[in-house]
Amino acid sequence: MPASTPLNDTLAADKAALRSEIEAKRGIAHNALSETAGTAIRDLFLDAAPRADAPVIAGYWPFRTEIDPRPLMTALHALGHRIVLPVVVRKAAPLKFRLWGPGAPLVKAGLGGLVPDIGAPELEPDLLLVPMLAFDDTGCRLGYGGGFYDRTLEQLRGLKSVRAVGVAYEAQRVPAVPREATDQRLDAMLTETGMTEFEGSSA
């Protein structure tokens, strides 16, 4: 494990403070918009996002006050895409992805989220819908601190071309996300108000 430095400690403190601030803002947005946001991001994504090279798309099962991607996942499934959900296999490791479809049984995972049961096939996604706490206009994302999506995107981008589309409420946008060298940028950002593409962001 790398030794702690004043710079690392400051960055960690900045991220922790931002997580607390944005989680509160996300809760307010969720209370106001949760009934309409899921269909809004569905329609925006289907209108704006290229999907021809993405036969396998990773969604996520919403946790706490995360914006709900299930209307979009269901629509993509109906269009013939194979939908997978992320599974934490162990600490400090990339995520695995298990096949999901409407009505598929789910089980509670170690971090409290719901995932397909262990018998579901594992597939590598070509496009990922990525949850978060905060994002900025450069494609930087602030997650929950486990680094799972950063490790996963680094691994997948080393193997093939993949797209990472962040999904969040517009209220989660911030001027700048504190960034470490290991943080992976998003290719695009989807909120209930629109979709933004980032240039040169597959890194």
Coordinates of N, CA and C in Angstrom, one line a residue:
M1 N 0.9 -1.2 0.0 CA 0.0 0.0 0.0 C 0.9 1.2 0.0
P2 N 0.6 2.2 -0.9 CA 1.4 3.4 -0.9 C 1.4 4.2 0.4
A3 N 2.5 4.8 0.7 CA 2.6 5.6 2.0 C 1.7 6.8 1.8
S4 N 1.1 7.2 2.9 CA 0.3 8.4 3.0 C 1.2 9.7 2.8
T5 N 0.8 10.7 2.1 CA 1.5 11.9 2.0 C 0.5 13.0 2.2
P6 N 1.0 14.2 2.5 CA 0.1 15.4 2.8 C -0.8 15.6 1.6
L7 N -0.3 15.5 0.3 CA -1.1 15.7 -0.9 C -2.2 14.7 -1.0
N8 N -1.9 13.4 -0.7 CA -2.9 12.3 -0.7 C -3.9 12.6 0.3
D9 N -3.5 13.0 1.5 CA -4.4 13.2 2.6 C -5.4 14.3 2.3
T10 N -4.8 15.4 1.7 CA -5.7 16.5 1.3 C -6.7 16.2 0.3
L11 N -6.2 15.4 -0.7 CA -7.2 15.0 -1.8 C -8.3 14.1 -1.2
A12 N -7.9 13.2 -0.3 CA -8.9 12.3 0.3 C -9.9 13.1 1.1
A13 N -9.4 14.1 1.8 CA -10.3 15.0 2.6 C -11.2 15.8 1.7
D14 N -10.7 16.3 0.6 CA -11.5 17.0 -0.4 C -12.6 16.1 -0.9
K15 N -12.3 14.9 -1.3 CA -13.3 14.0 -1.8 C -14.3 13.6 -0.8
A16 N -13.9 13.4 0.4 CA -14.9 13.1 1.5 C -15.9 14.2 1.7
A17 N -15.4 15.4 1.7 CA -16.2 16.6 1.9 C -17.2 16.7 0.8
L18 N -16.7 16.5 -0.5 CA -17.6 16.7 -1.6 C -18.7 15.6 -1.6
R19 N -18.3 14.4 -1.2 CA -19.3 13.3 -1.2 C -20.4 13.6 -0.2
S20 N -20.1 14.1 0.9 CA -21.1 14.5 1.9 C -22.0 15.6 1.4
E21 N -21.5 16.6 0.7 CA -22.2 17.7 0.2 C -23.2 17.2 -0.9
I22 N -22.6 16.5 -1.9 CA -23.4 16.1 -3.0 C -24.4 15.0 -2.7
E23 N -24.1 14.1 -1.7 CA -25.2 13.2 -1.4 C -26.4 13.9 -0.8
A24 N -26.2 14.9 -0.1 CA -27.4 15.7 0.4 C -28.1 16.3 -0.8
K25 N -27.4 16.9 -1.7 CA -28.1 17.5 -2.9 C -28.8 16.5 -3.8
R26 N -28.1 15.3 -3.9 CA -28.8 14.2 -4.7 C -30.1 13.8 -4.0
G27 N -30.1 13.7 -2.7 CA -31.3 13.4 -2.0 C -32.5 14.3 -2.3
I28 N -32.2 15.6 -2.3 CA -33.2 16.6 -2.6 C -33.7 16.4 -4.0
A29 N -32.8 16.2 -5.0 CA -33.2 16.0 -6.4 C -34.0 14.8 -6.5
H30 N -33.6 13.7 -5.8 CA -34.4 12.5 -5.9 C -35.8 12.6 -5.4
N31 N -35.9 13.3 -4.3 CA -37.3 13.5 -3.7 C -38.2 14.3 -4.7
A32 N -37.6 15.2 -5.4 CA -38.4 16.1 -6.3 C -38.6 15.4 -7.7
L33 N -37.6 14.6 -8.2 CA -37.6 14.2 -9.6 C -37.7 12.7 -9.8
S34 N -37.7 11.9 -8.8 CA -37.5 10.4 -9.0 C -38.6 9.8 -9.9
E35 N -39.8 10.4 -9.8 CA -40.9 9.8 -10.6 C -40.8 10.0 -12.1
T36 N -40.1 11.0 -12.5 CA -40.0 11.3 -13.9 C -38.6 11.2 -14.5
A37 N -37.6 11.2 -13.6 CA -36.2 11.2 -14.1 C -35.8 9.9 -14.9
G38 N -36.3 8.8 -14.5 CA -36.0 7.5 -15.2 C -36.4 7.5 -16.6
T39 N -37.7 7.9 -16.8 CA -38.1 8.0 -18.2 C -37.5 9.1 -19.0
A40 N -37.1 10.2 -18.4 CA -36.4 11.3 -19.1 C -35.0 10.8 -19.6
I41 N -34.3 10.1 -18.7 CA -33.0 9.7 -19.2 C -33.1 8.5 -20.2
R42 N -34.1 7.7 -20.1 CA -34.4 6.7 -21.1 C -34.6 7.4 -22.5
D43 N -35.4 8.4 -22.6 CA -35.7 9.0 -23.9 C -34.5 9.7 -24.4
L44 N -33.8 10.4 -23.5 CA -32.6 11.2 -24.0 C -31.6 10.3 -24.5
F45 N -31.3 9.1 -23.8 CA -30.3 8.2 -24.2 C -30.7 7.6 -25.6
L46 N -31.9 7.1 -25.7 CA -32.3 6.4 -27.0 C -32.2 7.4 -28.1
D47 N -32.5 8.7 -27.9 CA -32.4 9.7 -29.0 C -31.0 10.1 -29.4
A48 N -30.1 10.1 -28.4 CA -28.8 10.7 -28.6 C -27.6 9.8 -28.6
A49 N -27.7 8.6 -28.0 CA -26.5 7.8 -27.8 C -26.3 6.8 -28.9
P50 N -25.1 6.7 -29.5 CA -24.8 5.6 -30.5 C -24.7 4.2 -29.7
R51 N -25.4 3.2 -30.3 CA -25.4 1.9 -29.6 C -25.1 0.8 -30.5
A52 N -24.8 1.0 -31.8 CA -24.6 0.0 -32.8 C -23.5 -1.0 -32.4
D53 N -22.4 -0.4 -31.7 CA -21.3 -1.2 -31.4 C -21.3 -1.7 -29.9
A54 N -22.5 -1.7 -29.3 CA -22.6 -2.1 -27.9 C -23.7 -3.1 -27.7
P55 N -23.4 -4.4 -28.2 CA -24.4 -5.5 -28.0 C -24.6 -5.8 -26.5
V56 N -23.6 -5.6 -25.6 CA -23.7 -5.8 -24.2 C -23.6 -4.5 -23.5
I57 N -24.6 -4.1 -22.7 CA -24.6 -2.8 -22.0 C -24.8 -3.1 -20.5
A58 N -23.9 -2.5 -19.7 CA -24.0 -2.6 -18.3 C -24.8 -1.5 -17.7
G59 N -25.9 -1.9 -17.0 CA -26.6 -0.9 -16.2 C -26.3 -1.1 -14.7
Y60 N -27.2 -0.7 -13.8 CA -27.0 -0.9 -12.4 C -28.3 -0.8 -11.7
W61 N -28.5 -1.5 -10.6 CA -29.7 -1.5 -9.9 C -29.6 -0.3 -8.9
P62 N -30.5 0.7 -8.9 CA -30.4 1.9 -8.2 C -30.3 1.6 -6.7
F63 N -29.4 2.3 -6.0 CA -29.2 2.2 -4.6 C -29.4 3.5 -3.9
R64 N -30.1 3.5 -2.8 CA -30.4 4.8 -2.1 C -31.1 5.8 -3.0
T65 N -30.4 6.9 -3.2 CA -31.1 8.0 -4.0 C -30.5 8.1 -5.4
E66 N -29.8 7.1 -5.9 CA -29.3 7.1 -7.3 C -30.5 7.2 -8.3
I67 N -30.2 8.0 -9.4 CA -31.2 8.1 -10.4 C -31.5 6.7 -11.0
D68 N -32.7 6.4 -11.4 CA -33.1 5.1 -11.7 C -33.0 4.8 -13.2
P69 N -32.0 3.9 -13.6 CA -31.8 3.6 -15.0 C -32.7 2.4 -15.5
R70 N -33.6 1.9 -14.7 CA -34.3 0.7 -15.0 C -35.2 0.9 -16.2
P71 N -35.9 2.0 -16.4 CA -36.7 2.2 -17.6 C -35.8 2.1 -18.9
L72 N -34.6 2.7 -18.8 CA -33.7 2.6 -19.9 C -33.2 1.2 -20.1
M73 N -32.8 0.5 -19.1 CA -32.4 -0.9 -19.2 C -33.4 -1.8 -19.8
T74 N -34.7 -1.6 -19.4 CA -35.8 -2.4 -20.0 C -36.0 -2.1 -21.5
A75 N -35.9 -0.8 -21.8 CA -36.0 -0.4 -23.3 C -34.9 -1.0 -24.1
L76 N -33.6 -0.9 -23.6 CA -32.5 -1.5 -24.3 C -32.6 -3.0 -24.5
H77 N -33.1 -3.6 -23.4 CA -33.3 -5.1 -23.5 C -34.3 -5.4 -24.6
A78 N -35.4 -4.6 -24.7 CA -36.4 -4.8 -25.7 C -35.9 -4.6 -27.1
L79 N -34.9 -3.8 -27.2 CA -34.2 -3.5 -28.5 C -33.2 -4.5 -28.9
G80 N -33.0 -5.5 -28.1 CA -32.1 -6.6 -28.4 C -30.7 -6.6 -27.8
H81 N -30.4 -5.6 -26.9 CA -29.1 -5.5 -26.2 C -29.2 -6.5 -25.1
R82 N -28.0 -7.1 -24.8 CA -27.9 -7.9 -23.6 C -27.5 -7.0 -22.4
I83 N -28.3 -7.0 -21.4 CA -28.0 -6.1 -20.2 C -27.4 -6.9 -19.1
V84 N -26.3 -6.3 -18.5 CA -25.6 -6.9 -17.4 C -25.6 -6.0 -16.2
L85 N -25.5 -6.5 -15.0 CA -25.4 -5.7 -13.8 C -24.1 -6.0 -13.1
P86 N -23.5 -4.9 -12.5 CA -22.2 -5.1 -11.8 C -22.3 -5.9 -10.5
V87 N -21.2 -6.7 -10.3 CA -21.1 -7.5 -9.1 C -19.7 -7.2 -8.5
V88 N -19.7 -6.9 -7.2 CA -18.4 -6.8 -6.5 C -18.0 -8.2 -6.1
V89 N -16.8 -8.6 -6.6 CA -16.4 -10.0 -6.2 C -15.4 -10.0 -5.0
R90 N -14.6 -8.9 -4.9 CA -13.8 -8.8 -3.7 C -13.3 -7.3 -3.7
K91 N -12.7 -6.9 -2.6 CA -12.2 -5.6 -2.4 C -11.0 -5.4 -3.3
A92 N -10.9 -4.2 -3.9 CA -9.8 -3.8 -4.7 C -9.6 -4.6 -6.0
A93 N -10.7 -5.0 -6.5 CA -10.7 -5.8 -7.7 C -11.7 -5.2 -8.7
P94 N -11.5 -5.4 -10.0 CA -12.5 -4.9 -11.0 C -13.9 -5.7 -10.8
L95 N -14.9 -5.0 -11.2 CA -16.2 -5.6 -11.2 C -16.4 -6.7 -12.2
K96 N -17.3 -7.7 -11.9 CA -17.8 -8.6 -12.8 C -19.2 -8.2 -13.2
F97 N -19.7 -8.7 -14.3 CA -21.0 -8.3 -14.8 C -21.8 -9.6 -15.2
R98 N -23.0 -9.7 -14.6 CA -23.9 -10.9 -14.8 C -25.1 -10.4 -15.6
L99 N -25.5 -11.4 -16.4 CA -26.7 -11.1 -17.3 C -27.9 -10.9 -16.6
W100 N -28.7 -9.9 -17.0 CA -30.0 -9.5 -16.4 C -31.1 -9.4 -17.5
G101 N -32.3 -9.6 -17.1 CA -33.4 -9.3 -18.0 C -34.6 -9.0 -17.1
P102 N -35.6 -8.3 -17.6 CA -36.8 -8.0 -16.8 C -37.4 -9.3 -16.1
G103 N -37.6 -9.2 -14.8 CA -38.1 -10.3 -14.1 C -37.1 -11.3 -13.6
A104 N -35.8 -11.1 -13.9 CA -34.8 -12.0 -13.5 C -34.6 -11.9 -12.0
P105 N -34.4 -13.1 -11.3 CA -34.2 -13.0 -9.8 C -32.9 -12.3 -9.4
L106 N -33.0 -11.5 -8.4 CA -31.9 -10.8 -7.8 C -31.6 -11.2 -6.4
V107 N -30.4 -11.1 -6.0 CA -30.0 -11.4 -4.6 C -29.2 -10.2 -4.0
K108 N -29.2 -10.1 -2.7 CA -28.5 -9.0 -2.1 C -27.0 -9.2 -2.0
A109 N -26.3 -8.2 -2.5 CA -24.8 -8.4 -2.5 C -24.2 -7.9 -1.2
G110 N -22.9 -8.0 -1.1 CA -22.2 -7.7 0.1 C -22.3 -6.2 0.5
L111 N -22.4 -5.3 -0.5 CA -22.5 -3.9 -0.2 C -23.9 -3.4 -0.1
G112 N -24.9 -4.3 -0.1 CA -26.3 -4.0 0.1 C -27.1 -3.8 -1.2
G113 N -26.5 -3.8 -2.3 CA -27.2 -3.7 -3.6 C -27.7 -5.0 -4.0
L114 N -28.6 -5.0 -5.1 CA -29.1 -6.2 -5.7 C -28.4 -6.5 -7.0
V115 N -28.1 -7.8 -7.1 CA -27.4 -8.3 -8.3 C -28.0 -9.6 -8.8
P116 N -27.8 -10.0 -10.1 CA -28.2 -11.3 -10.5 C -27.6 -12.4 -9.7
D117 N -28.2 -13.5 -9.6 CA -27.7 -14.6 -8.8 C -26.5 -15.2 -9.4
I118 N -25.7 -16.0 -8.6 CA -24.4 -16.4 -9.1 C -24.5 -17.3 -10.3
G119 N -25.7 -17.9 -10.6 CA -25.8 -18.8 -11.8 C -25.9 -18.0 -13.1
A120 N -26.1 -16.7 -13.0 CA -26.3 -15.9 -14.3 C -25.0 -15.8 -15.0
P121 N -25.0 -15.9 -16.4 CA -23.8 -15.8 -17.2 C -23.1 -14.5 -17.0
E122 N -21.8 -14.6 -17.0 CA -20.9 -13.4 -16.9 C -20.5 -12.9 -18.3
L123 N -20.7 -11.6 -18.6 CA -20.3 -11.1 -19.9 C -19.5 -9.8 -19.7
E124 N -18.7 -9.4 -20.7 CA -18.0 -8.1 -20.6 C -18.8 -7.1 -21.4
P125 N -19.1 -5.9 -20.7 CA -19.9 -4.9 -21.4 C -19.1 -4.1 -22.5
D126 N -19.8 -3.6 -23.5 CA -19.2 -2.7 -24.5 C -19.5 -1.3 -24.1
L127 N -20.5 -1.1 -23.3 CA -21.0 0.3 -22.9 C -21.4 0.1 -21.5
L128 N -21.0 1.1 -20.6 CA -21.4 1.0 -19.2 C -22.2 2.3 -18.8
L129 N -23.3 2.1 -18.2 CA -24.0 3.2 -17.5 C -23.5 3.2 -16.1
V130 N -22.8 4.3 -15.7 CA -22.0 4.4 -14.5 C -22.7 5.3 -13.5
P131 N -23.1 4.8 -12.3 CA -23.6 5.6 -11.2 C -22.5 6.4 -10.5
M132 N -22.8 7.4 -9.7 CA -21.8 8.2 -9.1 C -22.4 9.1 -8.0
L133 N -21.6 9.9 -7.4 CA -22.0 11.0 -6.5 C -21.9 12.3 -7.2
A134 N -20.8 12.6 -7.9 CA -20.6 13.9 -8.5 C -19.9 13.8 -9.8
F135 N -20.1 14.8 -10.7 CA -19.3 14.8 -12.0 C -19.1 16.3 -12.3
D136 N -18.1 16.5 -13.2 CA -17.9 17.8 -13.7 C -17.9 17.9 -15.2
D137 N -17.6 19.0 -15.8 CA -17.7 19.2 -17.2 C -16.5 18.7 -18.0
T138 N -15.6 18.1 -17.4 CA -14.5 17.5 -18.1 C -14.6 16.0 -18.2
G139 N -15.7 15.4 -17.6 CA -15.9 14.0 -17.6 C -15.3 13.3 -16.4
C140 N -14.8 14.0 -15.4 CA -14.4 13.4 -14.2 C -15.6 13.1 -13.3
R141 N -15.4 11.9 -12.6 CA -16.5 11.4 -11.8 C -16.0 11.1 -10.4
L142 N -16.9 11.4 -9.4 CA -16.6 11.1 -8.0 C -17.5 9.9 -7.6
G143 N -16.9 8.8 -7.3 CA -17.7 7.6 -6.8 C -17.8 7.6 -5.3
Y144 N -17.9 6.3 -4.8 CA -18.1 6.1 -3.4 C -16.8 5.8 -2.6
G145 N -15.7 5.8 -3.3 CA -14.4 5.6 -2.7 C -13.8 4.2 -2.8
G146 N -14.5 3.3 -3.3 CA -14.0 1.9 -3.5 C -13.1 1.7 -4.7
G147 N -13.2 2.6 -5.7 CA -12.4 2.5 -6.9 C -12.8 1.4 -7.8
F148 N -14.0 0.8 -7.6 CA -14.4 -0.3 -8.5 C -14.6 0.0 -9.9
Y149 N -15.2 1.1 -10.2 CA -15.4 1.5 -11.6 C -14.1 1.9 -12.3
D150 N -13.2 2.6 -11.5 CA -11.9 3.0 -12.1 C -11.1 1.7 -12.5
R151 N -11.1 0.7 -11.6 CA -10.3 -0.5 -11.9 C -11.0 -1.2 -13.1
T152 N -12.3 -1.2 -13.1 CA -13.0 -1.9 -14.2 C -12.8 -1.3 -15.5
L153 N -12.9 0.1 -15.6 CA -12.7 0.8 -16.8 C -11.3 0.7 -17.3
E154 N -10.3 0.7 -16.4 CA -8.9 0.6 -16.8 C -8.7 -0.8 -17.4
Q155 N -9.3 -1.8 -16.8 CA -9.1 -3.2 -17.3 C -9.8 -3.3 -18.7
L156 N -11.0 -2.9 -18.8 CA -11.8 -3.0 -20.1 C -11.1 -2.2 -21.2
R157 N -10.7 -1.0 -20.9 CA -10.1 -0.2 -21.9 C -8.8 -0.7 -22.4
G158 N -8.1 -1.6 -21.6 CA -6.9 -2.2 -22.0 C -7.2 -3.4 -22.9
L159 N -8.4 -3.8 -23.0 CA -8.8 -5.0 -23.8 C -9.5 -4.7 -25.1
K160 N -10.3 -3.6 -25.1 CA -11.1 -3.3 -26.2 C -11.7 -1.9 -26.1
S161 N -12.4 -1.4 -27.1 CA -13.0 -0.1 -27.1 C -14.3 -0.2 -26.3
V162 N -14.5 0.5 -25.3 CA -15.7 0.6 -24.5 C -16.0 2.1 -24.2
R163 N -17.3 2.3 -24.0 CA -17.8 3.6 -23.6 C -18.4 3.6 -22.2
A164 N -18.0 4.7 -21.5 CA -18.5 4.9 -20.1 C -19.4 6.1 -20.1
V165 N -20.7 5.9 -19.8 CA -21.7 7.0 -19.8 C -22.1 7.2 -18.3
G166 N -21.8 8.3 -17.8 CA -22.2 8.6 -16.4 C -23.7 8.8 -16.4
V167 N -24.4 8.5 -15.3 CA -25.8 8.7 -15.1 C -26.0 9.3 -13.7
A168 N -26.7 10.5 -13.7 CA -26.9 11.2 -12.4 C -27.9 12.2 -12.6
Y169 N -28.3 12.8 -11.5 CA -29.2 14.0 -11.6 C -28.3 15.2 -11.9
E170 N -28.9 16.2 -12.6 CA -28.2 17.4 -12.9 C -27.7 18.1 -11.7
A171 N -28.3 17.9 -10.6 CA -27.9 18.6 -9.3 C -26.6 18.0 -8.8
Q172 N -26.1 16.9 -9.4 CA -24.8 16.4 -8.9 C -23.6 16.9 -9.7
R173 N -23.9 17.8 -10.6 CA -22.8 18.5 -11.3 C -22.1 19.5 -10.4
V174 N -20.7 19.5 -10.5 CA -19.9 20.4 -9.6 C -18.9 21.0 -10.5
P175 N -18.3 22.2 -10.1 CA -17.3 22.9 -10.9 C -16.1 22.0 -11.2
A176 N -15.6 21.2 -10.3 CA -14.4 20.4 -10.5 C -14.4 19.2 -9.5
V177 N -14.2 18.0 -10.0 CA -14.0 16.9 -9.2 C -12.5 16.7 -8.8
P178 N -12.2 16.5 -7.6 CA -10.8 16.2 -7.2 C -10.4 14.9 -7.9
R179 N -9.3 14.9 -8.7 CA -8.9 13.8 -9.5 C -7.5 13.2 -9.1
E180 N -7.5 11.9 -9.0 CA -6.2 11.2 -8.9 C -5.8 10.6 -10.2
A181 N -4.5 10.2 -10.3 CA -4.0 9.6 -11.5 C -4.7 8.3 -11.9
T182 N -5.3 7.6 -11.0 CA -5.9 6.3 -11.3 C -7.4 6.5 -11.7
D183 N -7.9 7.7 -11.5 CA -9.4 7.9 -11.8 C -9.6 7.9 -13.4
Q184 N -10.6 7.1 -13.8 CA -10.9 7.0 -15.2 C -12.1 8.0 -15.5
R185 N -11.9 8.7 -16.7 CA -12.8 9.7 -17.1 C -14.0 9.0 -17.8
L186 N -15.1 9.7 -17.9 CA -16.3 9.3 -18.6 C -16.2 9.7 -20.0
D187 N -16.9 9.0 -20.9 CA -17.0 9.4 -22.3 C -18.2 10.3 -22.6
A188 N -19.2 10.2 -21.7 CA -20.4 11.0 -21.9 C -21.1 11.1 -20.5
M189 N -22.0 12.0 -20.4 CA -22.8 12.2 -19.2 C -24.2 12.4 -19.5
L190 N -25.1 11.6 -18.8 CA -26.5 11.6 -19.0 C -27.2 12.0 -17.7
T191 N -28.0 13.1 -17.8 CA -28.8 13.5 -16.7 C -30.3 13.7 -17.2
E192 N -31.1 14.1 -16.3 CA -32.5 14.2 -16.7 C -32.8 15.4 -17.6
T193 N -31.7 16.3 -17.8 CA -31.8 17.5 -18.6 C -31.2 17.3 -20.0
G194 N -30.3 16.3 -20.1 CA -29.6 16.2 -21.4 C -28.5 15.2 -21.4
M195 N -27.8 15.1 -22.5 CA -26.7 14.2 -22.6 C -25.5 15.0 -23.2
T196 N -24.3 14.8 -22.6 CA -23.1 15.6 -23.0 C -22.0 14.6 -23.3
E197 N -21.4 14.8 -24.5 CA -20.2 14.0 -24.9 C -19.0 14.7 -24.5
F198 N -18.0 13.9 -24.0 CA -16.7 14.5 -23.7 C -15.7 14.1 -24.7
E199 N -14.8 15.0 -25.1 CA -13.8 14.7 -26.1 C -12.6 14.1 -25.4
G200 N -12.0 13.1 -26.1 CA -10.7 12.5 -25.7 C -10.8 11.9 -24.2
S201 N -11.9 11.3 -23.9 CA -12.0 10.9 -22.4 C -11.9 9.5 -22.1
S202 N -11.5 8.6 -23.0 CA -11.3 7.2 -22.7 C -10.0 6.9 -22.0
A203 N -9.8 7.6 -20.9 CA -8.6 7.4 -20.1 C -8.9 7.9 -18.7

